[in-house]
CSV table of C-alpha atoms in Angstrom, one decimal:
chain,number,residue,atom,x,y,z
A,7,UNK,CA,46.1,16.4,-26.4
A,8,UNK,CA,45.2,15.0,-23.0
A,9,UNK,CA,47.6,12.1,-23.4
A,10,UNK,CA,50.4,14.4,-24.3
A,11,UNK,CA,49.6,16.7,-21.5
A,12,UNK,CA,49.9,13.9,-18.9
A,13,UNK,CA,52.6,12.2,-20.7
A,14,UNK,CA,51.0,8.9,-21.6
A,15,UNK,CA,52.9,6.5,-23.9
A,16,UNK,CA,51.7,4.0,-26.6
A,17,UNK,CA,48.9,6.2,-27.8
A,18,UNK,CA,49.6,5.8,-31.6
A,19,UNK,CA,47.0,3.0,-32.1
A,20,UNK,CA,43.3,3.6,-32.4
A,21,UNK,CA,42.3,0.8,-30.0
A,22,UNK,CA,44.5,2.5,-27.3
A,23,UNK,CA,42.8,5.8,-27.9
A,24,UNK,CA,39.3,4.2,-27.8
A,25,UNK,CA,40.2,2.5,-24.6
A,26,UNK,CA,41.3,5.7,-23.0
A,27,UNK,CA,38.1,7.5,-24.3
A,28,UNK,CA,36.1,4.9,-22.6
A,29,UNK,CA,37.3,6.0,-19.3
A,30,UNK,CA,36.5,9.7,-19.8
A,31,UNK,CA,33.0,9.6,-19.0
A,32,UNK,CA,33.1,7.6,-15.7
A,33,UNK,CA,36.1,9.4,-14.4
A,34,UNK,CA,34.7,12.8,-15.3
A,35,UNK,CA,31.4,12.0,-13.6
A,36,UNK,CA,33.3,10.8,-10.4
A,37,UNK,CA,35.2,14.1,-10.4
A,38,UNK,CA,31.9,16.0,-10.4
A,39,UNK,CA,29.7,13.5,-8.4
A,40,UNK,CA,29.1,16.2,-5.7
A,41,UNK,CA,26.6,17.7,-8.1
A,42,UNK,CA,24.9,14.4,-9.0
A,43,UNK,CA,22.0,12.6,-7.4
A,44,UNK,CA,23.2,9.0,-7.3
A,45,UNK,CA,26.7,9.6,-6.0
A,46,UNK,CA,27.2,6.0,-4.8
A,47,UNK,CA,26.5,4.4,-8.2
A,48,UNK,CA,28.6,7.1,-10.0
A,49,UNK,CA,31.5,6.8,-7.8
A,50,UNK,CA,31.6,2.9,-8.1
A,51,UNK,CA,31.9,3.3,-11.9
A,52,UNK,CA,34.5,6.0,-11.5
A,53,UNK,CA,36.7,4.0,-9.2
A,54,UNK,CA,36.5,1.0,-11.5
A,55,UNK,CA,37.4,3.2,-14.6
A,56,UNK,CA,40.2,4.8,-12.5
A,57,UNK,CA,41.7,1.5,-11.6
A,58,UNK,CA,41.8,0.3,-15.2
A,59,UNK,CA,43.1,3.7,-16.4
A,60,UNK,CA,46.0,3.6,-13.8
A,61,UNK,CA,46.9,-0.1,-14.8
A,62,UNK,CA,46.6,0.4,-18.5
A,63,UNK,CA,48.1,4.0,-19.0
A,64,UNK,CA,49.5,5.7,-15.9
A,65,UNK,CA,51.8,3.1,-14.4
A,66,UNK,CA,53.4,1.7,-17.7
A,67,UNK,CA,53.8,5.4,-18.9
A,68,UNK,CA,55.5,6.5,-15.5
A,69,UNK,CA,57.9,3.5,-15.8
A,70,UNK,CA,58.8,4.6,-19.3
A,71,UNK,CA,59.5,8.2,-18.1
A,72,UNK,CA,61.7,6.9,-15.2
A,73,UNK,CA,63.7,4.9,-17.7
A,74,UNK,CA,64.1,8.0,-19.8
A,75,UNK,CA,65.2,10.0,-16.7
A,76,UNK,CA,68.0,7.5,-16.1
A,77,UNK,CA,69.1,8.0,-19.6
A,78,UNK,CA,69.0,11.7,-19.4
A,79,UNK,CA,71.0,11.6,-16.1
A,80,UNK,CA,73.5,9.3,-17.8
A,81,UNK,CA,73.9,11.7,-20.7
A,82,UNK,CA,72.6,9.2,-23.3
A,83,UNK,CA,69.9,11.7,-24.3
A,84,UNK,CA,69.1,15.4,-23.7
A,85,UNK,CA,66.2,16.9,-21.6
A,86,UNK,CA,64.7,18.2,-24.9
A,87,UNK,CA,64.4,14.7,-26.3
A,88,UNK,CA,61.4,14.0,-24.0
A,89,UNK,CA,58.5,16.3,-24.4
A,90,UNK,CA,57.3,18.2,-21.3
A,91,UNK,CA,54.4,16.6,-19.4
A,92,UNK,CA,53.1,15.7,-16.0
A,93,UNK,CA,54.8,12.4,-15.9
A,94,UNK,CA,58.0,13.7,-17.1
A,95,UNK,CA,58.0,16.1,-14.1
A,96,UNK,CA,57.0,13.3,-11.7
A,97,UNK,CA,59.9,11.2,-13.0
A,98,UNK,CA,62.3,14.1,-12.3
A,99,UNK,CA,61.2,14.2,-8.7
A,100,UNK,CA,60.3,17.9,-9.0
A,101,UNK,CA,57.7,17.9,-6.1
A,102,UNK,CA,57.4,15.7,-2.9
A,103,UNK,CA,53.7,15.4,-3.5
A,104,UNK,CA,54.5,12.9,-6.4
A,105,UNK,CA,56.6,10.6,-4.4
A,106,UNK,CA,53.7,8.1,-4.1
A,107,UNK,CA,52.4,6.6,-7.3
A,108,UNK,CA,48.7,6.6,-6.1
A,109,UNK,CA,48.9,10.4,-5.8
A,110,UNK,CA,50.3,10.7,-9.3
A,111,UNK,CA,47.2,8.7,-10.5
A,112,UNK,CA,44.9,11.2,-8.8
A,113,UNK,CA,46.9,14.2,-10.3
A,114,UNK,CA,46.7,12.6,-13.8
A,115,UNK,CA,43.0,11.7,-13.3
A,116,UNK,CA,42.3,15.4,-12.6
A,117,UNK,CA,44.1,16.5,-15.7
A,118,UNK,CA,42.3,13.7,-17.7
A,119,UNK,CA,38.8,14.6,-16.5
A,120,UNK,CA,39.3,18.5,-16.6
A,121,UNK,CA,40.9,18.7,-20.1
A,122,UNK,CA,38.2,16.4,-21.7
A,123,UNK,CA,35.1,17.5,-19.9
A,124,UNK,CA,35.6,21.3,-19.9
A,125,UNK,CA,36.9,21.4,-23.5
A,126,UNK,CA,34.0,19.3,-24.8
A,127,UNK,CA,31.3,21.4,-23.0
A,128,UNK,CA,32.9,24.7,-24.0
A,129,UNK,CA,33.2,23.8,-27.7
A,130,UNK,CA,29.6,22.4,-27.9
A,131,UNK,CA,28.1,25.4,-26.1
A,132,UNK,CA,30.0,27.8,-28.3
A,133,UNK,CA,28.9,26.1,-31.6
A,134,UNK,CA,25.3,26.1,-30.3
A,135,UNK,CA,25.2,29.8,-29.3
A,136,UNK,CA,27.1,31.0,-32.3
A,137,UNK,CA,24.5,29.5,-34.5
A,138,UNK,CA,21.8,31.5,-32.9
A,139,UNK,CA,24.0,34.6,-33.0
A,140,UNK,CA,24.6,34.2,-36.7
A,141,UNK,CA,20.8,33.8,-37.3
A,142,UNK,CA,20.2,37.1,-35.6
A,143,UNK,CA,23.4,38.7,-37.0
A,144,UNK,CA,24.1,37.4,-40.5
A,145,UNK,CA,26.7,40.2,-41.0
A,146,UNK,CA,28.9,38.4,-38.6
A,147,UNK,CA,29.2,35.4,-40.8
A,148,UNK,CA,32.4,37.1,-42.2
A,149,UNK,CA,34.0,36.6,-38.9
A,150,UNK,CA,33.2,33.0,-38.5
A,151,UNK,CA,36.9,32.0,-38.8
A,152,UNK,CA,38.4,35.2,-37.2
A,153,UNK,CA,40.4,33.9,-34.2
A,154,UNK,CA,39.8,37.0,-32.1
A,155,UNK,CA,36.0,36.8,-32.7
A,156,UNK,CA,36.0,33.1,-31.9
A,157,UNK,CA,38.0,33.5,-28.9
A,158,UNK,CA,35.8,36.2,-27.5
A,159,UNK,CA,32.7,33.8,-28.2
A,160,UNK,CA,34.4,31.1,-26.4
A,161,UNK,CA,35.1,33.4,-23.4
A,162,UNK,CA,31.5,34.6,-23.4
A,163,UNK,CA,30.4,30.9,-23.3
A,164,UNK,CA,32.8,30.2,-20.2
A,165,UNK,CA,31.4,33.4,-18.5
A,166,UNK,CA,27.7,32.4,-19.0
A,167,UNK,CA,27.8,28.6,-18.7
A,168,UNK,CA,30.7,28.0,-16.3
A,169,UNK,CA,31.5,24.6,-18.1
A,170,UNK,CA,32.0,21.6,-15.9
A,171,UNK,CA,30.7,22.9,-12.5
A,172,UNK,CA,28.1,25.6,-11.8
A,173,UNK,CA,29.5,26.4,-8.3
A,174,UNK,CA,32.4,25.5,-6.2
A,175,UNK,CA,32.5,24.7,-2.4
A,176,UNK,CA,34.6,26.1,0.3
A,177,UNK,CA,34.7,25.3,4.1
A,178,UNK,CA,34.7,28.4,6.3
A,179,UNK,CA,37.6,28.1,8.8
A,180,UNK,CA,36.7,31.4,10.8
A,181,UNK,CA,33.8,33.6,11.4
A,182,UNK,CA,33.4,36.3,8.8
A,183,UNK,CA,30.9,38.8,7.2
A,184,UNK,CA,30.3,39.4,3.6
A,185,UNK,CA,30.0,43.0,2.2
A,186,UNK,CA,26.3,42.7,2.1
A,187,UNK,CA,26.2,41.9,5.9
A,188,UNK,CA,25.7,38.0,5.5
A,189,UNK,CA,27.2,36.3,8.6
A,190,UNK,CA,29.5,33.3,7.8
A,191,UNK,CA,30.4,31.0,10.6
A,192,UNK,CA,33.4,28.7,11.0
A,193,UNK,CA,32.5,25.2,9.9
A,194,UNK,CA,29.9,26.3,7.4
A,195,UNK,CA,30.1,24.8,3.9
A,196,UNK,CA,29.8,27.7,1.2
A,197,UNK,CA,28.6,27.2,-2.3
A,198,UNK,CA,30.1,30.0,-4.6
A,199,UNK,CA,27.9,30.3,-7.7
A,200,UNK,CA,30.1,31.2,-10.6
A,201,UNK,CA,27.2,31.8,-13.0
A,202,UNK,CA,25.5,34.4,-10.7
A,203,UNK,CA,28.8,36.3,-10.3
A,204,UNK,CA,29.5,36.0,-14.1
A,205,UNK,CA,26.2,37.6,-15.0
A,206,UNK,CA,26.4,40.7,-12.8
A,207,UNK,CA,24.9,43.4,-14.8
A,208,UNK,CA,27.1,46.1,-13.1
A,209,UNK,CA,30.2,44.4,-14.5
A,210,UNK,CA,29.0,42.9,-17.9
A,211,UNK,CA,26.1,45.3,-18.7
A,212,UNK,CA,22.3,44.9,-18.8
A,213,UNK,CA,22.3,42.1,-21.2
A,214,UNK,CA,24.7,40.0,-19.1
A,215,UNK,CA,22.3,37.1,-19.3
A,216,UNK,CA,22.5,37.1,-23.1
A,217,UNK,CA,25.3,35.6,-25.3
A,218,UNK,CA,27.1,38.4,-27.0
A,219,UNK,CA,30.5,37.8,-28.6
A,220,UNK,CA,30.8,41.5,-29.4
A,221,UNK,CA,30.4,42.4,-25.7
A,222,UNK,CA,32.7,45.3,-24.9
A,223,UNK,CA,35.8,44.5,-22.7
A,224,UNK,CA,34.7,44.7,-19.0
A,225,UNK,CA,36.2,47.4,-16.9
A,226,UNK,CA,38.0,47.4,-13.6
A,227,UNK,CA,40.3,44.7,-14.6
A,228,UNK,CA,37.6,41.9,-15.0
A,229,UNK,CA,38.3,39.4,-17.7
A,230,UNK,CA,35.8,38.6,-20.5
A,231,UNK,CA,35.4,35.0,-19.0
A,232,UNK,CA,34.6,36.4,-15.6
A,233,UNK,CA,35.3,33.9,-12.9
A,234,UNK,CA,35.0,30.9,-15.3
A,235,UNK,CA,38.5,29.7,-14.5
A,236,UNK,CA,38.3,30.5,-10.8
A,237,UNK,CA,40.9,32.7,-9.2
A,238,UNK,CA,43.7,32.8,-6.7
A,239,UNK,CA,45.6,29.6,-5.8
A,240,UNK,CA,42.6,27.5,-7.1
A,241,UNK,CA,42.6,29.1,-10.6
A,242,UNK,CA,42.3,26.5,-13.3
A,243,UNK,CA,45.8,25.8,-14.8
A,244,UNK,CA,44.1,25.2,-18.1
A,245,UNK,CA,43.6,28.9,-18.5
A,246,UNK,CA,46.6,29.5,-20.9
A,247,UNK,CA,45.7,26.4,-22.9
A,248,UNK,CA,42.2,27.8,-23.6
A,249,UNK,CA,42.8,31.6,-24.0
A,250,UNK,CA,46.5,31.7,-24.9
A,251,UNK,CA,49.3,33.3,-22.8
């Protein structure tokens, strides 16, 4: 799935998949090294994995997509003959931010780390918490394969566990004041805790700290997953992949 999302080629052989998989851990750790203690060692491994990932996968695949773009432009094949992906858009020159190949590597690395790390964590947490739920609510076993029930369970996990990162950071550019009177000064680094916001009892009920796939739909336009995907211009673009469109 990740390879197709990015547009990587030559992924039919098991050894290629295994090689790509070997880069997942170091790259994902590098992406989230802000939350880890030994950042220097983590980033060293991440940069080594990134370099090999770029040489083995990104650059050859991008070259292939550029050749296909020439064929499309020449009328030899149609646009629909090449599946949509990041590298297809890059080869088409759809955005100036992708003019430099090194920036394309960064962009694809983010897709790589995010689609592997968040999906893995979400699935593992959902399976774990559902086992406990079924033990307490055996009557719900009948819905163990119901798509709506499973989606609600996944959204509940994303709300509670905020997979991949427990908080995000922002740099205040101006002085400001929060609704509770807290003063924010320009130049301060802010840590916004997703989990604390996602467990607000006024929004999600008195049992907001407990896993409940039967939780009623929150009011006031709040989604079941809370702020698990972020919001605004920084909202995770994997949202529709996870919960549907």
